[in-house]
DNA sequence: CCAGTTTACCCAAACGTTTGGGTTGTTGTA
DNA sequence: TACAACAACCCAAACGTTTGGGTAAACTGG
């Protein structure tokens, strides 16, 4: 019996073992003269499974050898066999927007801690790129998707309803697909209340992209407040364009030219607000001194600007984490529902200016 | 013969084909009553291989059916069989630093266009996290790595020399491992030349992280210039810490307190420079008016600041692209060498201030 | 018309796992 | 003392590809 053991082990280890290269379940099994299926069950992590499969002593032997050889299971083999990749695809408008980078950090870290593996791609908010990315994700056999670039257009809704891969929306919502968002309407409302309390009645809004729930609702929350307060904002003073600083600059130039009586501007994005600062400066206006300005997102830079920017802070990192958790919940086929987080107004110098004309 | 064809095809299509789910090479082969290996060779993309494997007519039939079923090969099966994953791991200090996000955009896009697949993780510049990420990358069987978080410490060098996976360094270099960087020494030199030409002799440097080639060389380029110009900068006026705005703020506070005669500050990072602006403002100093300030990186925000920031622009997106190309070159085992890109000084208001005391 | 080449395929093993179902030998129970 | 139950394993098929090596039949040149 002993000789048989030696012979068998020796024979196999010559042909199968590759000491220098990565070890496999089979090579470990051969070393130990134990069947590969037993080794598999022991090394799968689940203690109950391991106990069913082998004796205490054998379990120890297997684990010891695995540790010695630094065995790591081949993920491709596992994916092939189990038909799940543990891969999560994430699509965002632009990773170089710090908000998205931060959301992705939350996603990635949570995925990692749950044994999943995330990757991210830019779609630049362009439908054709979004479609290409989706096809690629499918080709890679992702288990699930987190979509940060949803539009509220019928095309997007239609597209999402046809998607066969489990997914959740992040930051932006659309239709009533599962999503993790921040309460943008409430944020807009907070900004409005803040400016209103300081006497501002002649206000304008830089609304960001019209096709996104964030652009829409951050704007609506603001205008709804003013309407309910009896001071509806004329439509022409609400301009949608994009979320970047150039859009903010150009929009502000238009606004300042068209409405000289303006005392405050609310931009639904900090970058747009920073662009607005530039335009104000060119027009001889100092934010916080001769005009109030409120942004949105609380970019780390907002507090570091020469004139620190009042803004709404979203818990974006948490948003990423929650999105990943929600997706995992969905993948486990447990009942799950959309999450809405709360923004918080951070008041700084840029909105210190008080309108004189209180009614 | 015809009946045999029908019979065989019918039998197989019942058992193997899953019309609704993803089709496989085998299901396609069964449908066409052709061997799976032939289908494989035809669908592998390589036209020469396809022609060797099947007749023109058969090739057309196979391609048509593949297109009809929207066949995409299972990447896990391919990776398992070919023993290469086409996966590239990227490690960066922080994705939420726009520089890294932009570099990664370049990497990701290039990888995609070459049929590779990149993923990115944060290491926060912490060695233990770096090691963990590396182990994970190995477990995932990446084909190659792009490391953006290299330190110049002996530990890192030692670690890299032991790494069995092909890799290239990006933005930062270390030892003489293959890398794609920008000429940081030259950038520092350009900043120095600019300030020197404006009469500045009492200058200080916010040097970023001491453990990175970027921090070191952006600083060295600057101090070397002043030394060669006959005005060496006293050591105490060069302070290393981190690359973020808080570090910039704190360092500037110290510098202003210690050296009241200072007429210019050079920060090796825009965020640090923005922090410096904050500290200056608190001290009653206006950048560009009563002190010159130069940053590094040309963050999109630099030009949008109320006082636009002079800074050095690195072609970071291209850097990402080149890093990926270099890695692919390495993977093909072709001879390849490190790449150095050139930074460009962008002069804006923050350095408009001229020192009175020309010698 | 025959040897040699080419065309158009087929065959089977492998990549590294997982997993439903055996098969022994030992222990507990009626 | 028979027999069920359990422990501790083994067996083999599958997941979807790739790839080195066949093998007939058709074509080519002499």
XYZ file of C-alpha atoms (C1' of nucleotides) in Angstrom:
778
model
C 0.000 0.000 0.000
C 2.748 2.356 0.852
C 4.699 1.437 -2.236
C 1.635 1.892 -4.363
C 1.234 5.376 -2.968
C 4.787 6.272 -3.753
C 4.683 4.835 -7.214
C 1.475 6.532 -8.172
C 2.453 9.860 -6.758
C 5.844 9.721 -8.378
C 4.510 8.788 -11.755
C 1.917 11.520 -11.779
C 4.133 14.198 -10.427
C 6.555 13.691 -13.278
C 4.004 14.131 -15.962
C 1.584 16.578 -14.472
C 3.352 18.764 -11.938
C 4.960 21.943 -13.045
C 6.752 23.077 -9.961
C 7.808 26.391 -11.326
C 4.598 27.397 -13.045
C 1.215 27.930 -11.459
C -0.133 24.875 -9.747
C -3.505 23.462 -10.581
C -6.052 21.435 -8.743
C -4.828 18.427 -10.676
C -1.207 18.956 -9.787
C -2.053 19.305 -6.124
C -4.227 16.207 -6.259
C -1.439 14.235 -7.870
C 1.046 15.340 -5.218
C -1.280 14.226 -2.480
C -2.509 11.131 -4.300
C -6.046 12.323 -3.761
C -8.729 12.778 -6.353
C -9.031 16.204 -7.904
C -12.699 16.490 -6.967
C -11.875 16.116 -3.318
C -9.234 18.794 -3.524
C -11.699 21.028 -5.306
C -14.321 20.653 -2.620
C -11.851 21.307 0.136
C -10.395 24.372 -1.507
C -13.698 25.967 -2.393
C -13.810 27.890 0.854
C -17.084 26.511 2.104
C -16.202 24.725 5.353
C -19.287 22.545 5.347
C -18.533 21.306 1.858
C -14.951 20.587 2.833
C -15.973 18.524 5.849
C -18.322 16.468 3.732
C -15.587 15.795 1.236
C -12.602 14.856 3.334
C -11.367 14.003 6.812
C -9.894 16.613 9.102
C -6.424 15.322 8.454
C -6.825 15.337 4.694
C -8.265 18.828 4.738
C -5.224 20.029 6.597
C -2.881 18.283 4.189
C -4.618 19.761 1.179
C -4.741 23.268 2.572
C -1.106 23.106 3.571
C 0.060 22.072 0.126
C -2.155 24.654 -1.548
C -0.647 27.330 0.655
C 2.854 26.068 0.017
C 2.440 26.254 -3.735
C 0.486 29.494 -3.535
C -2.339 27.883 -5.418
C -4.942 30.210 -6.874
C -7.779 28.731 -8.866
C -7.912 29.559 -12.527
C -10.779 32.016 -12.868
C -11.350 31.192 -16.523
C -11.854 27.544 -15.771
C -14.241 28.427 -12.975
C -16.196 30.823 -15.143
C -16.393 28.315 -17.933
C -17.607 25.568 -15.681
C -19.966 27.518 -13.449
C -21.211 29.796 -16.211
C -20.784 32.875 -14.155
C -17.970 35.318 -14.557
C -18.163 37.345 -11.325
C -17.515 40.267 -13.650
C -19.413 43.521 -13.338
C -19.393 46.074 -16.137
C -19.719 49.745 -15.287
C -20.512 52.423 -17.827
C -20.103 56.086 -16.983
C -20.198 59.313 -18.989
C -16.605 60.236 -18.200
C -14.207 58.772 -15.746
C -12.208 61.988 -15.747
C -15.134 63.684 -14.072
C -14.204 63.297 -10.450
C -17.747 62.491 -9.437
C -17.731 59.421 -11.626
C -14.248 58.450 -10.611
C -15.343 58.592 -6.982
C -18.510 56.637 -7.607
C -16.446 54.036 -9.388
C -14.027 53.850 -6.483
C -16.988 52.937 -4.297
C -18.202 50.366 -6.781
C -14.816 48.808 -7.279
C -14.021 48.495 -3.638
C -17.360 46.944 -2.786
C -17.144 44.541 -5.700
C -13.712 43.462 -4.573
C -14.806 42.849 -1.020
C -17.638 40.632 -2.258
C -15.447 38.592 -4.544
C -16.555 40.308 -7.702
C -14.488 42.110 -10.242
C -15.515 45.395 -11.816
C -14.349 47.242 -14.885
C -15.351 50.631 -16.193
C -15.753 52.262 -19.560
C -16.555 55.772 -20.769
C -19.569 56.291 -22.960
C -19.260 60.065 -23.264
C -23.065 60.024 -23.062
C -23.224 58.956 -26.681
C -25.841 56.309 -27.488
C -23.781 54.575 -30.145
C -20.848 54.165 -27.783
C -23.188 53.000 -25.046
C -24.506 50.314 -27.356
C -21.050 49.224 -28.344
C -20.007 48.977 -24.703
C -23.098 46.978 -23.884
C -22.407 44.526 -26.673
C -18.864 44.169 -25.418
C -20.071 43.551 -21.891
C -22.347 40.843 -23.172
C -19.503 39.295 -25.138
C -17.454 39.233 -21.963
C -20.262 37.430 -20.197
C -20.594 39.945 -17.385
C -22.851 38.864 -14.559
C -24.281 42.339 -14.165
C -24.054 45.978 -15.114
C -24.041 49.323 -13.383
C -25.106 52.084 -15.705
C -24.270 55.638 -14.805
C -25.054 57.133 -18.170
C -28.774 56.552 -18.471
C -30.785 59.103 -20.376
C -34.454 59.750 -19.820
C -35.237 59.484 -23.507
C -37.715 56.898 -24.841
C -34.882 55.264 -26.796
C -32.900 54.604 -23.643
C -35.923 53.306 -21.771
C -36.774 51.022 -24.635
C -33.216 49.829 -24.829
C -32.983 49.110 -21.113
C -36.225 47.178 -21.063
C -34.786 44.818 -23.659
C -31.542 44.247 -21.784
C -31.157 40.639 -20.720
C -28.344 41.233 -18.235
C -29.245 42.262 -14.674
C -28.445 45.921 -14.158
C -28.895 48.882 -11.857
C -28.733 52.575 -12.627
C -26.450 54.858 -10.659
C -26.727 58.583 -9.920
C -29.184 59.055 -12.752
C -32.471 57.211 -12.855
C -34.813 56.500 -15.742
C -38.249 54.961 -15.989
C -38.681 52.819 -12.941
C -35.663 50.685 -13.347
C -33.773 49.811 -10.227
C -31.427 52.618 -9.271
C -29.332 54.258 -6.599
C -29.586 58.011 -6.787
C -29.378 61.118 -4.699
C -32.471 63.204 -4.148
C -31.783 65.814 -6.777
C -35.142 67.503 -6.416
C -34.478 67.981 -2.742
C -31.013 69.318 -3.472
C -32.400 71.868 -5.878
C -34.951 72.794 -3.299
C -32.280 73.323 -0.648
C -30.335 75.586 -2.959
C -33.483 77.568 -3.695
C -34.422 77.892 -0.035
C -30.944 79.142 0.788
C -30.968 81.811 -1.893
C -34.568 82.760 -1.252
C -33.893 83.278 2.440
C -31.160 85.724 1.500
C -33.604 87.824 -0.425
C -32.829 86.640 -3.929
C -35.756 86.828 -6.307
C -33.986 87.518 -9.593
C -32.340 84.184 -10.126
C -31.287 81.966 -13.027
C -30.446 78.314 -13.459
C -27.701 76.567 -15.422
C -29.470 73.263 -15.853
C -26.877 70.890 -17.264
C -27.986 68.214 -19.658
C -31.673 68.072 -20.452
C -31.598 64.323 -21.068
C -30.575 63.311 -17.594
C -32.597 62.955 -14.450
C -29.926 64.856 -12.556
C -30.120 67.873 -14.835
C -33.896 67.797 -14.817
C -34.537 67.310 -11.145
C -31.843 69.510 -9.715
C -33.456 72.193 -11.837
C -37.040 71.263 -11.021
C -36.386 71.228 -7.291
C -35.093 74.762 -7.569
C -37.829 76.165 -9.794
C -40.575 74.353 -7.867
C -39.451 76.032 -4.690
C -39.546 79.482 -6.220
C -42.916 78.834 -7.791
C -44.368 77.653 -4.492
C -42.894 80.673 -2.791
C -44.878 82.832 -5.178
C -41.918 83.871 -7.324
C -41.924 81.601 -10.360
C -38.757 81.773 -12.418
C -39.390 82.779 -16.030
C -38.578 79.968 -18.424
C -35.903 81.924 -20.272
C -33.830 82.066 -17.133
C -33.429 78.307 -17.035
C -30.876 77.158 -19.585
C -29.925 73.548 -20.229
C -26.672 72.631 -21.957
C -23.926 70.464 -20.490
C -22.270 69.870 -17.133
C -18.804 71.223 -17.893
C -17.143 74.515 -17.139
C -17.250 75.761 -20.685
C -21.001 75.299 -20.781
C -21.199 77.150 -17.471
C -19.134 80.002 -18.810
C -21.095 80.417 -22.030
C -24.460 80.086 -20.365
C -23.547 82.671 -17.769
C -22.416 85.092 -20.440
C -25.819 84.787 -22.077
C -27.670 85.124 -18.796
C -25.748 88.179 -17.633
C -26.296 89.887 -20.960
C -30.005 89.125 -21.081
C -30.931 89.753 -17.458
C -28.887 92.545 -15.854
C -31.102 92.449 -12.773
C -29.942 88.961 -11.790
C -28.700 88.638 -8.206
C -28.006 84.910 -8.041
C -27.173 81.959 -10.248
C -27.611 78.296 -9.441
C -25.646 75.783 -11.497
C -26.478 72.103 -11.186
C -22.789 71.200 -11.414
C -19.671 72.615 -9.771
C -17.722 72.670 -12.995
C -20.470 74.680 -14.612
C -20.400 76.937 -11.547
C -16.665 77.416 -11.910
C -17.217 78.353 -15.534
C -19.849 80.773 -14.318
C -17.274 82.343 -11.994
C -15.048 82.972 -14.979
C -17.835 84.657 -16.913
C -18.771 86.757 -13.887
C -15.216 87.870 -13.416
C -15.047 88.958 -17.050
C -18.225 90.934 -16.501
C -16.754 92.627 -13.447
C -18.870 90.695 -11.022
C -17.356 89.027 -7.967
C -19.172 85.909 -6.777
C -20.150 86.220 -3.135
C -19.668 89.972 -3.242
C -21.870 91.262 -6.024
C -23.712 88.091 -6.943
C -24.573 84.811 -5.254
C -23.587 81.518 -6.813
C -24.444 77.963 -5.828
C -23.057 74.828 -7.475
C -23.727 71.141 -7.132
C -21.607 68.093 -6.180
C -19.046 69.549 -3.803
C -16.027 68.760 -5.869
C -12.991 68.747 -3.574
C -11.891 71.911 -5.312
C -15.041 73.808 -4.409
C -13.688 74.527 -0.963
C -10.237 75.392 -2.228
C -11.223 78.049 -4.733
C -10.132 81.621 -4.040
C -13.810 82.246 -3.581
C -15.030 79.012 -2.017
C -18.136 77.694 -3.701
C -21.445 76.977 -2.005
C -22.673 73.661 -3.290
C -24.699 70.536 -2.613
C -22.765 67.570 -1.419
C -23.820 64.121 -2.554
C -22.508 61.048 -0.791
C -21.075 59.797 -4.071
C -18.715 57.219 -2.769
C -21.508 55.681 -0.757
C -23.657 55.871 -3.856
C -21.164 53.665 -5.657
C -21.088 51.215 -2.796
C -24.857 51.046 -2.592
C -25.182 50.569 -6.331
C -22.889 47.582 -6.165
C -24.740 46.172 -3.189
C -28.041 46.608 -4.941
C -26.739 44.821 -7.994
C -25.486 41.945 -5.875
C -28.895 41.758 -4.233
C -30.414 41.560 -7.685
C -27.981 38.844 -8.713
C -28.934 36.798 -5.681
C -32.526 37.202 -6.894
C -33.561 38.606 -3.581
C -36.281 41.237 -3.464
C -34.667 44.629 -3.725
C -35.621 48.218 -4.260
C -34.172 51.496 -5.419
C -32.210 53.627 -3.003
C -32.331 57.400 -2.667
C -29.604 59.191 -0.732
C -29.795 62.709 0.622
C -27.713 65.663 -0.509
C -26.535 68.307 1.922
C -26.100 72.014 1.287
C -22.631 73.327 2.073
C -22.637 77.086 2.407
C -19.477 78.982 1.542
C -18.445 82.432 0.413
C -19.817 82.329 -3.112
C -23.370 82.701 -1.850
C -22.644 85.160 0.938
C -24.004 88.070 -1.087
C -27.443 89.146 0.080
C -29.935 90.737 -2.295
C -30.875 94.191 -1.059
C -34.370 94.260 -2.409
C -36.342 92.275 0.120
C -40.018 92.535 -0.787
C -26.600 11.036 -48.167
C -29.160 13.746 -48.067
C -31.249 11.820 -45.572
C -28.237 11.213 -43.404
C -27.585 14.941 -43.407
C -31.088 15.736 -42.342
C -31.155 13.069 -39.709
C -27.853 14.015 -38.187
C -28.625 17.702 -38.184
C -32.037 17.192 -36.690
C -30.819 14.922 -33.949
C -28.052 17.229 -32.905
C -30.047 20.409 -33.063
C -32.536 19.004 -30.585
C -30.031 18.097 -27.977
C -27.350 20.714 -28.371
C -28.836 23.905 -29.710
C -30.261 26.442 -27.362
C -31.919 28.838 -29.705
C -32.735 31.409 -27.081
C -29.467 31.405 -25.170
C -26.015 32.228 -26.443
C -24.888 30.025 -29.255
C -21.624 28.157 -29.143
C -19.221 26.892 -31.696
C -20.670 23.475 -31.145
C -24.245 24.556 -31.661
C -23.324 26.326 -34.865
C -21.371 23.304 -36.072
C -24.315 21.038 -35.360
C -26.686 23.296 -37.241
C -24.421 23.255 -40.259
C -23.443 19.624 -39.893
C -19.819 20.667 -39.976
C -17.136 19.844 -37.479
C -16.605 22.294 -34.670
C -12.923 22.678 -35.466
C -13.737 23.901 -38.945
C -16.173 26.434 -37.592
C -13.581 27.553 -35.082
C -10.960 28.147 -37.748
C -13.358 30.056 -39.935
C -14.617 32.257 -37.146
C -11.209 33.108 -35.749
C -10.929 36.202 -37.887
C -7.746 35.246 -39.660
C -8.721 35.016 -43.337
C -5.799 32.835 -44.297
C -6.665 30.316 -41.630
C -10.282 30.302 -42.732
C -9.375 29.622 -46.355
C -7.188 26.721 -45.320
C -9.992 25.263 -43.269
C -13.019 25.452 -45.520
C -14.288 26.174 -49.006
C -15.553 29.578 -50.003
C -19.119 28.370 -49.876
C -18.743 26.827 -46.438
C -17.060 29.924 -45.071
C -19.989 31.993 -46.216
C -22.479 29.569 -44.697
C -20.666 29.563 -41.379
C -20.296 33.316 -41.211
C -23.924 33.820 -42.106
C -25.172 31.536 -39.369
C -22.804 33.055 -36.839
C -24.101 36.491 -37.704
C -27.696 35.327 -37.580
C -27.303 33.924 -34.098
C -25.146 36.824 -32.979
C -22.440 34.378 -31.983
C -19.702 35.722 -29.748
C -16.993 33.357 -28.592
C -16.847 32.578 -24.914
C -13.816 34.474 -23.652
C -13.361 32.178 -20.670
C -13.109 29.138 -22.864
C -10.626 30.925 -25.095
C -8.546 32.066 -22.155
C -8.569 28.614 -20.660
C -7.505 26.985 -23.857
C -4.982 29.512 -25.105
C -3.625 30.335 -21.689
C -3.820 34.017 -22.280
C -6.457 36.267 -20.860
C -6.059 39.429 -22.946
C -6.518 41.139 -19.613
C -4.384 44.098 -18.582
C -4.284 45.252 -14.982
C -3.657 48.905 -14.227
C -2.709 50.208 -10.820
C -2.826 53.918 -10.061
C -2.520 55.983 -6.900
C -6.030 57.413 -7.162
C -8.491 57.296 -9.981
C -10.249 60.335 -8.600
C -7.195 62.362 -9.452
C -8.085 63.599 -12.903
C -4.602 63.034 -14.196
C -4.869 59.350 -13.494
C -8.393 59.145 -14.759
C -7.249 60.704 -18.012
C -4.241 58.443 -18.313
C -6.518 55.501 -17.754
C -8.891 56.717 -20.427
C -5.985 56.585 -22.841
C -4.995 53.133 -21.671
C -8.496 51.758 -21.803
C -9.262 53.044 -25.248
C -6.025 51.761 -26.709
C -6.467 48.385 -25.065
C -9.954 48.120 -26.472
C -8.848 48.965 -29.975
C -6.220 46.234 -29.815
C -8.584 43.589 -28.559
C -7.401 43.757 -24.993
C -9.359 44.466 -21.897
C -8.128 46.713 -19.122
C -9.205 47.191 -15.544
C -7.973 49.653 -12.968
C -7.489 49.702 -9.223
C -6.442 52.297 -6.680
C -3.425 51.650 -4.536
C -3.472 54.965 -2.679
C 0.321 54.730 -2.948
C 0.344 52.238 -0.083
C 2.737 49.321 -0.494
C 0.501 46.797 1.240
C -2.397 47.632 -1.029
C -0.104 47.531 -4.036
C 0.960 44.042 -3.088
C -2.581 42.902 -2.593
C -3.575 44.261 -5.992
C -0.623 42.564 -7.596
C -1.556 39.247 -6.084
C -5.088 39.702 -7.320
C -3.870 40.519 -10.799
C -1.824 37.370 -10.796
C -4.807 35.358 -9.598
C -6.797 36.775 -12.483
C -4.104 35.673 -14.872
C -3.537 39.104 -16.402
C -1.310 39.123 -19.457
C 0.358 42.331 -18.404
C 0.394 45.252 -16.026
C 0.651 48.996 -16.213
C 1.887 50.451 -12.962
C 1.319 54.106 -12.290
C 2.157 54.005 -8.633
C 5.816 53.076 -8.647
C 7.993 54.453 -5.878
C 11.705 54.997 -6.172
C 12.416 53.164 -2.941
C 14.663 50.082 -2.857
C 11.693 48.002 -1.719
C 9.734 48.844 -4.830
C 12.680 48.232 -7.112
C 13.298 44.911 -5.485
C 9.668 44.004 -5.753
C 9.442 44.929 -9.417
C 12.536 42.965 -10.323
C 10.877 39.851 -8.935
C 7.629 40.361 -10.810
C 6.997 37.557 -13.283
C 4.279 39.336 -15.250
C 5.305 41.693 -18.058
C 4.778 45.279 -16.992
C 5.478 48.880 -17.858
C 5.581 51.919 -15.612
C 3.507 54.980 -16.419
C 4.074 58.638 -15.544
C 6.499 57.702 -12.825
C 9.635 55.749 -13.534
C 11.877 53.725 -11.256
C 15.183 51.986 -11.738
C 15.518 51.289 -15.417
C 12.346 49.392 -15.874
C 10.435 50.056 -19.052
C 8.321 53.162 -18.696
C 6.399 55.924 -20.406
C 6.924 59.222 -18.679
C 6.970 62.939 -19.258
C 10.209 64.820 -18.937
C 9.677 66.131 -15.441
C 13.139 67.574 -15.112
C 12.573 69.606 -18.230
C 9.199 70.749 -16.955
C 10.718 71.953 -13.721
C 13.384 73.688 -15.710
C 10.806 75.476 -17.849
C 8.987 76.688 -14.763
C 12.250 77.954 -13.319
C 13.281 79.706 -16.509
C 9.927 81.436 -16.672
C 10.092 82.728 -13.113
C 13.762 83.603 -13.349
C 13.150 85.658 -16.475
C 10.622 87.678 -14.528
C 13.182 88.570 -11.945
C 12.253 86.097 -9.247
C 15.146 85.076 -7.064
C 13.374 84.419 -3.771
C 11.479 81.298 -4.671
C 10.229 78.166 -2.947
C 9.112 74.735 -4.096
C 6.231 72.535 -3.007
C 7.729 69.249 -4.027
C 4.955 66.678 -3.707
C 5.850 63.168 -2.681
C 9.494 62.457 -2.070
C 9.139 58.816 -3.085
C 8.103 59.426 -6.653
C 10.158 60.283 -9.681
C 7.653 62.995 -10.563
C 8.030 64.748 -7.258
C 11.786 64.411 -7.338
C 12.458 65.460 -10.892
C 9.964 68.250 -11.206
C 11.701 69.667 -8.192
C 15.225 68.902 -9.380
C 14.637 70.502 -12.762
C 13.611 73.662 -11.005
C 16.367 73.813 -8.427
C 19.008 72.784 -10.969
C 18.066 75.723 -13.133
C 18.395 78.194 -10.301
C 21.671 76.699 -9.203
C 23.083 76.897 -12.683
C 21.847 80.445 -12.944
C 23.938 81.244 -9.907
C 21.063 81.504 -7.475
C 20.835 78.187 -5.678
C 17.664 77.709 -3.692
C 18.316 77.057 0.000
C 17.244 73.566 0.994
C 14.712 74.744 3.535
C 12.710 76.339 0.771
C 12.036 73.020 -0.888
C 9.352 71.089 0.974
C 8.140 67.624 0.049
C 4.822 66.291 1.291
C 1.929 65.146 -0.897
C 0.285 66.134 -4.182
C -3.071 67.294 -2.868
C -4.486 70.717 -2.144
C -4.353 70.367 1.594
C -0.651 69.632 1.431
C -0.257 72.677 -0.806
C -2.112 74.846 1.642
C -0.190 73.724 4.705
C 3.156 73.871 3.003
C 2.472 77.365 1.743
C 1.490 78.532 5.199
C 4.814 77.320 6.512
C 6.754 78.854 3.651
C 5.092 82.247 3.924
C 5.668 82.345 7.643
C 9.309 81.332 7.382
C 10.358 83.347 4.326
C 8.550 86.691 4.080
C 10.785 87.755 1.218
C 9.390 85.105 -1.119
C 8.217 86.405 -4.499
C 7.262 83.162 -6.199
C 6.174 79.626 -5.432
C 6.354 76.617 -7.704
C 4.179 73.616 -6.874
C 4.758 70.361 -8.707
C 1.016 69.716 -8.836
C -1.975 71.914 -9.682
C -3.957 70.746 -6.708
C -1.120 71.683 -4.438
C -0.972 75.017 -6.271
C -4.662 75.580 -5.677
C -4.113 74.854 -2.009
C -1.282 77.370 -2.138
C -3.689 79.949 -3.537
C -5.925 79.414 -0.542
C -3.056 79.931 1.873
C -1.912 83.025 0.010
C -5.368 84.511 0.113
C -5.523 83.974 3.879
C -2.190 85.770 4.165
C -3.488 88.705 2.143
C -1.491 87.797 -0.929
C -3.061 87.679 -4.376
C -1.436 85.240 -6.788
C -0.406 86.972 -9.959
C -0.603 90.362 -8.277
C 1.641 90.215 -5.261
C 3.240 86.815 -5.800
C 3.871 84.483 -8.713
C 2.627 80.907 -8.685
C 3.236 78.054 -11.085
C 1.612 74.634 -10.893
C 2.020 71.384 -12.760
C -0.311 69.197 -14.863
C -2.708 71.701 -16.377
C -5.815 70.329 -14.778
C -8.815 71.499 -16.822
C -9.695 73.704 -13.900
C -6.414 75.578 -13.956
C -7.640 77.790 -16.764
C -11.043 78.277 -15.191
C -9.909 79.551 -11.849
C -10.722 83.153 -10.933
C -7.004 83.659 -11.148
C -5.997 81.298 -13.948
C -3.031 79.179 -13.032
C 0.254 78.995 -14.922
C 1.217 75.375 -15.167
C 3.003 72.677 -17.123
C 0.883 70.635 -19.433
C 1.680 66.962 -19.864
C 0.168 65.006 -22.724
C -1.409 62.597 -20.259
C -3.941 60.982 -22.476
C -1.226 60.223 -24.984
C 0.891 58.941 -22.130
C -1.796 56.371 -21.369
C -1.990 55.361 -24.995
C 1.741 55.014 -25.304
C 1.981 53.004 -22.121
C -0.529 50.529 -23.465
C 1.258 50.362 -26.803
C 4.562 49.785 -25.077
C 3.083 46.982 -23.027
C 1.641 45.355 -26.130
C 5.045 45.623 -27.749
C 6.504 43.894 -24.723
C 3.859 41.184 -24.886
C 4.702 40.522 -28.507
C 8.281 40.113 -27.309
C 9.500 42.687 -29.742
C 12.408 44.932 -28.804
C 11.034 48.017 -27.121
C 12.242 50.968 -25.171
C 11.036 53.566 -22.722
C 9.261 56.648 -23.972
C 9.683 60.197 -22.713
C 7.112 62.834 -23.666
C 7.584 66.571 -23.414
C 5.696 68.920 -21.125
C 4.757 72.424 -22.213
C 4.588 75.533 -20.070
C 1.231 77.318 -20.167
C 1.529 80.856 -18.879
C -1.506 82.437 -17.247
C -2.297 85.164 -14.755
C -0.997 83.485 -11.633
C 2.602 84.110 -12.676
C 2.092 87.566 -14.145
C 3.633 89.221 -11.098
C 7.160 90.445 -11.745
C 9.717 90.724 -8.976
C 10.908 94.281 -8.654
C 14.384 93.570 -7.455
C 16.233 92.655 -10.606
C 19.882 92.279 -9.748
C -2.968 7.028 -65.981
C -0.376 7.534 -61.946
C 2.178 9.820 -58.315
C 2.087 13.865 -55.887
C -0.157 17.839 -54.213
C -3.986 20.358 -52.689
C -8.592 20.984 -50.942
C -11.850 20.486 -47.551
C -12.705 18.634 -44.109
C -12.825 15.500 -39.495
C -10.796 13.687 -35.026
C -9.478 13.997 -30.409
C -7.058 15.815 -26.768
C -6.346 19.439 -24.018
C -7.043 23.881 -20.943
C -8.675 23.693 -15.117
C -12.559 23.506 -12.819
C -17.238 21.763 -10.695
C -20.699 18.560 -9.386
C -24.145 14.711 -9.350
C -23.555 10.400 -8.427
C -21.094 6.315 -7.152
C -18.183 2.980 -3.896
C -15.979 1.374 -0.197
C -15.296 0.640 4.881
C -16.725 1.796 9.529
C -20.006 2.904 13.069
C -24.540 2.946 15.366
C -28.921 0.851 16.182
C -32.758 -2.431 16.652
C -26.366 -9.755 13.497
C -28.291 -7.571 9.912
C -28.747 -3.279 8.020
C -29.127 1.613 7.743
C -26.366 5.623 8.041
C -22.410 7.944 7.581
C -17.542 9.134 6.541
C -14.210 9.596 3.187
C -13.328 9.239 -0.770
C -13.352 8.343 -6.248
C -15.425 8.674 -11.043
C -16.619 10.936 -15.115
C -18.837 14.235 -17.670
C -19.254 18.705 -18.668
C -18.245 23.949 -19.604
C -16.548 26.128 -25.004
C -12.615 26.628 -27.234
C -8.065 25.632 -29.973
C -4.830 23.024 -32.542
C -1.651 19.328 -34.234
C -2.525 15.785 -36.816
C -5.107 12.934 -39.715
C -7.875 11.312 -44.351
C -10.540 10.958 -48.147
C -11.480 13.007 -52.667
C -10.264 16.092 -56.328
C -6.909 18.135 -59.004
C -2.287 18.622 -61.386
C 1.761 17.604 -64.163
C 4.367 14.392 -66.725
